[in-house]
Amino acid sequence: MEMWEAIRARRNVRTYAERPIAHKDLNRILEATRRSPSSSNRQRWDFVICTDRAQLEDLSTVWRGAGHVAASAATIALVAPNGDDARTRESVQYDLGQATMSIMLAAADLGIGSGHAAVSDQELARRILGFPEDRFCAWLIALGYPADRPLTPIERPNRRPLEDVVHRGQW
Ligand SMILES: Cc1cc2nc3c(=O)[nH]c(=O)nc-3n(C[C@H](O)[C@H](O)[C@H](O)COP(=O)(O)O)c2cc1C
């Protein structure tokens, strides 16, 4: 897929075909994630990739909106340091947002769907993933080939109109 196609085709995919994701494709998605920009290039992140079905099922219980993780082909957990102050926490979240979009666009480029999930139960996530006490699991990004329909550019996205969101020169 061309980048412009991938941008328009990406959507949250929450039902996945049983087809696994090839190792080289998962590695490409992880490489895209690693290359994401971050504040002062600090890269305050680690990524835990999960493909084991039982682990994915456990992971799907960390938040009531994470159910789709259970049937994903793979899920990437975004893990970051616990920030001491609000400014650091905001900056880390911005960086994680950039990493998330890298994952999603690299996946869409390969025809692979992706779906965010928040994490509510940090202790449960820690037990399942084994990350240290000074980190938290910020987000889960589930991956898999869409069970419903392939990724193709969305002609009319559910978004505010361009002229509503864009202010040219001044508000
Ligand atoms: C910060 C953030 C958190 C989200 N958390 C969840 C979640 O916990 N569960 C879920 O099913 N979707 C989650 N989503 C997906 C959004 O609902 C989705 O991106 C939005 O409705 C737009 O739909 P689209 O991604 O298909 O364009 C989250 C998205 C973002 C950006």
PDB file of N, CA, C and O in Angstrom, residues 7 10 12 16 24 44 51 53 55 63 66 91 99 104 107-108 111 113 130 138 153 160 167-168:
ATOM      1  N   ILE A   7      -2.849   5.697   5.175  1.00  0.00           N
ATOM      2  CA  ILE A   7      -3.431   6.719   6.066  1.00  0.00           C
ATOM      3  C   ILE A   7      -4.955   6.684   5.963  1.00  0.00           C
ATOM      4  O   ILE A   7      -5.660   6.770   6.972  1.00  0.00           O
ATOM      5  N   ARG A  10      -6.461   3.007   7.355  1.00  0.00           N
ATOM      6  CA  ARG A  10      -6.376   2.636   8.773  1.00  0.00           C
ATOM      7  C   ARG A  10      -7.681   2.938   9.492  1.00  0.00           C
ATOM      8  O   ARG A  10      -8.281   3.978   9.306  1.00  0.00           O
ATOM      9  N   ASN A  12      -9.832   1.431  13.365  1.00  0.00           N
ATOM     10  CA  ASN A  12      -9.732   0.463  14.450  1.00  0.00           C
ATOM     11  C   ASN A  12     -10.370  -0.840  14.002  1.00  0.00           C
ATOM     12  O   ASN A  12     -11.548  -0.873  13.653  1.00  0.00           O
ATOM     13  N   TYR A  16     -10.600 -10.201  14.299  1.00  0.00           N
ATOM     14  CA  TYR A  16      -9.429 -10.609  13.530  1.00  0.00           C
ATOM     15  C   TYR A  16      -9.617 -12.007  12.938  1.00  0.00           C
ATOM     16  O   TYR A  16     -10.195 -12.890  13.580  1.00  0.00           O
ATOM     17  N   LYS A  24       8.429 -11.714   9.719  1.00  0.00           N
ATOM     18  CA  LYS A  24       9.113 -10.566   9.103  1.00  0.00           C
ATOM     19  C   LYS A  24       8.192  -9.330   9.099  1.00  0.00           C
ATOM     20  O   LYS A  24       8.670  -8.205   9.230  1.00  0.00           O
ATOM     21  N   ARG A  44      11.727   6.972  25.824  1.00  0.00           N
ATOM     22  CA  ARG A  44      11.321   6.422  27.129  1.00  0.00           C
ATOM     23  C   ARG A  44      10.189   5.421  26.906  1.00  0.00           C
ATOM     24  O   ARG A  44       9.017   5.699  27.202  1.00  0.00           O
ATOM     25  N   THR A  51       2.258 -12.968  21.365  1.00  0.00           N
ATOM     26  CA  THR A  51       1.567 -13.748  20.328  1.00  0.00           C
ATOM     27  C   THR A  51       0.945 -15.023  20.902  1.00  0.00           C
ATOM     28  O   THR A  51       0.215 -15.716  20.202  1.00  0.00           O
ATOM     29  N   ARG A  53      -1.579 -17.306  22.639  1.00  0.00           N
ATOM     30  CA  ARG A  53      -3.038 -17.138  22.773  1.00  0.00           C
ATOM     31  C   ARG A  53      -3.477 -16.982  24.224  1.00  0.00           C
ATOM     32  O   ARG A  53      -4.272 -16.104  24.558  1.00  0.00           O
ATOM     33  N   GLN A  55      -1.784 -15.926  26.762  1.00  0.00           N
ATOM     34  CA  GLN A  55      -1.325 -14.628  27.280  1.00  0.00           C
ATOM     35  C   GLN A  55      -2.214 -13.493  26.735  1.00  0.00           C
ATOM     36  O   GLN A  55      -2.577 -12.562  27.466  1.00  0.00           O
ATOM     37  N   TRP A  63      -8.629  -4.240  30.923  1.00  0.00           N
ATOM     38  CA  TRP A  63      -9.513  -3.071  30.767  1.00  0.00           C
ATOM     39  C   TRP A  63     -10.765  -3.564  30.051  1.00  0.00           C
ATOM     40  O   TRP A  63     -10.664  -4.399  29.161  1.00  0.00           O
ATOM     41  N   ALA A  66     -10.709  -3.771  26.306  1.00  0.00           N
ATOM     42  CA  ALA A  66      -9.553  -4.464  25.705  1.00  0.00           C
ATOM     43  C   ALA A  66      -9.924  -5.863  25.209  1.00  0.00           C
ATOM     44  O   ALA A  66      -9.033  -6.650  24.859  1.00  0.00           O
ATOM     45  N   SER A  91       4.672  14.435  28.289  1.00  0.00           N
ATOM     46  CA  SER A  91       5.650  14.291  27.216  1.00  0.00           C
ATOM     47  C   SER A  91       5.775  12.818  26.802  1.00  0.00           C
ATOM     48  O   SER A  91       5.829  12.484  25.608  1.00  0.00           O
ATOM     49  N   ALA A  99       4.481   6.697  18.602  1.00  0.00           N
ATOM     50  CA  ALA A  99       4.830   5.284  18.393  1.00  0.00           C
ATOM     51  C   ALA A  99       3.591   4.495  17.961  1.00  0.00           C
ATOM     52  O   ALA A  99       3.660   3.625  17.088  1.00  0.00           O
ATOM     53  N   MET A 104       0.451   1.613  13.734  1.00  0.00           N
ATOM     54  CA  MET A 104      -0.803   1.467  12.988  1.00  0.00           C
ATOM     55  C   MET A 104      -0.613   1.670  11.491  1.00  0.00           C
ATOM     56  O   MET A 104      -1.214   0.955  10.686  1.00  0.00           O
ATOM     57  N   ALA A 107       1.369  -1.247  10.035  1.00  0.00           N
ATOM     58  CA  ALA A 107       0.469  -2.405   9.929  1.00  0.00           C
ATOM     59  C   ALA A 107      -0.477  -2.236   8.739  1.00  0.00           C
ATOM     60  O   ALA A 107      -0.612  -3.148   7.906  1.00  0.00           O
ATOM     61  N   ALA A 108      -1.098  -1.061   8.636  1.00  0.00           N
ATOM     62  CA  ALA A 108      -2.053  -0.822   7.540  1.00  0.00           C
ATOM     63  C   ALA A 108      -1.366  -1.002   6.189  1.00  0.00           C
ATOM     64  O   ALA A 108      -1.949  -1.554   5.248  1.00  0.00           O
ATOM     65  N   GLY A 111      -1.638  -4.353   5.154  1.00  0.00           N
ATOM     66  CA  GLY A 111      -3.005  -4.907   5.141  1.00  0.00           C
ATOM     67  C   GLY A 111      -3.426  -5.472   6.486  1.00  0.00           C
ATOM     68  O   GLY A 111      -4.421  -6.195   6.598  1.00  0.00           O
ATOM     69  N   GLY A 113      -4.775  -5.046  10.319  1.00  0.00           N
ATOM     70  CA  GLY A 113      -5.581  -4.142  11.134  1.00  0.00           C
ATOM     71  C   GLY A 113      -4.972  -3.971  12.511  1.00  0.00           C
ATOM     72  O   GLY A 113      -4.175  -4.794  12.978  1.00  0.00           O
ATOM     73  N   GLY A 130       5.340  -8.867  33.042  1.00  0.00           N
ATOM     74  CA  GLY A 130       6.602  -8.936  33.766  1.00  0.00           C
ATOM     75  C   GLY A 130       7.447  -7.673  33.737  1.00  0.00           C
ATOM     76  O   GLY A 130       8.654  -7.735  33.985  1.00  0.00           O
ATOM     77  N   ALA A 138       1.156   1.579  29.258  1.00  0.00           N
ATOM     78  CA  ALA A 138       0.310   2.708  28.868  1.00  0.00           C
ATOM     79  C   ALA A 138      -0.817   2.282  27.929  1.00  0.00           C
ATOM     80  O   ALA A 138      -1.969   2.690  28.103  1.00  0.00           O
ATOM     81  N   PRO A 153      -9.040   2.300   1.424  1.00  0.00           N
ATOM     82  CA  PRO A 153      -9.256   3.695   1.787  1.00  0.00           C
ATOM     83  C   PRO A 153     -10.733   3.999   2.076  1.00  0.00           C
ATOM     84  O   PRO A 153     -11.618   3.592   1.337  1.00  0.00           O
ATOM     85  N   ARG A 160     -14.805  15.292  11.841  1.00  0.00           N
ATOM     86  CA  ARG A 160     -15.261  16.662  11.626  1.00  0.00           C
ATOM     87  C   ARG A 160     -14.758  17.125  10.254  1.00  0.00           C
ATOM     88  O   ARG A 160     -13.649  16.773   9.848  1.00  0.00           O
ATOM     89  N   HIS A 167      -7.904  25.893  10.738  1.00  0.00           N
ATOM     90  CA  HIS A 167      -8.009  27.354  10.817  1.00  0.00           C
ATOM     91  C   HIS A 167      -6.825  27.901  10.037  1.00  0.00           C
ATOM     92  O   HIS A 167      -5.674  27.649  10.405  1.00  0.00           O
ATOM     93  N   ARG A 168      -7.098  28.578   8.964  1.00  0.00           N
ATOM     94  CA  ARG A 168      -6.009  28.991   8.059  1.00  0.00           C
ATOM     95  C   ARG A 168      -5.502  30.372   8.456  1.00  0.00           C
ATOM     96  O   ARG A 168      -6.189  31.361   8.279  1.00  0.00           O
TER      97      ARG A 168
END
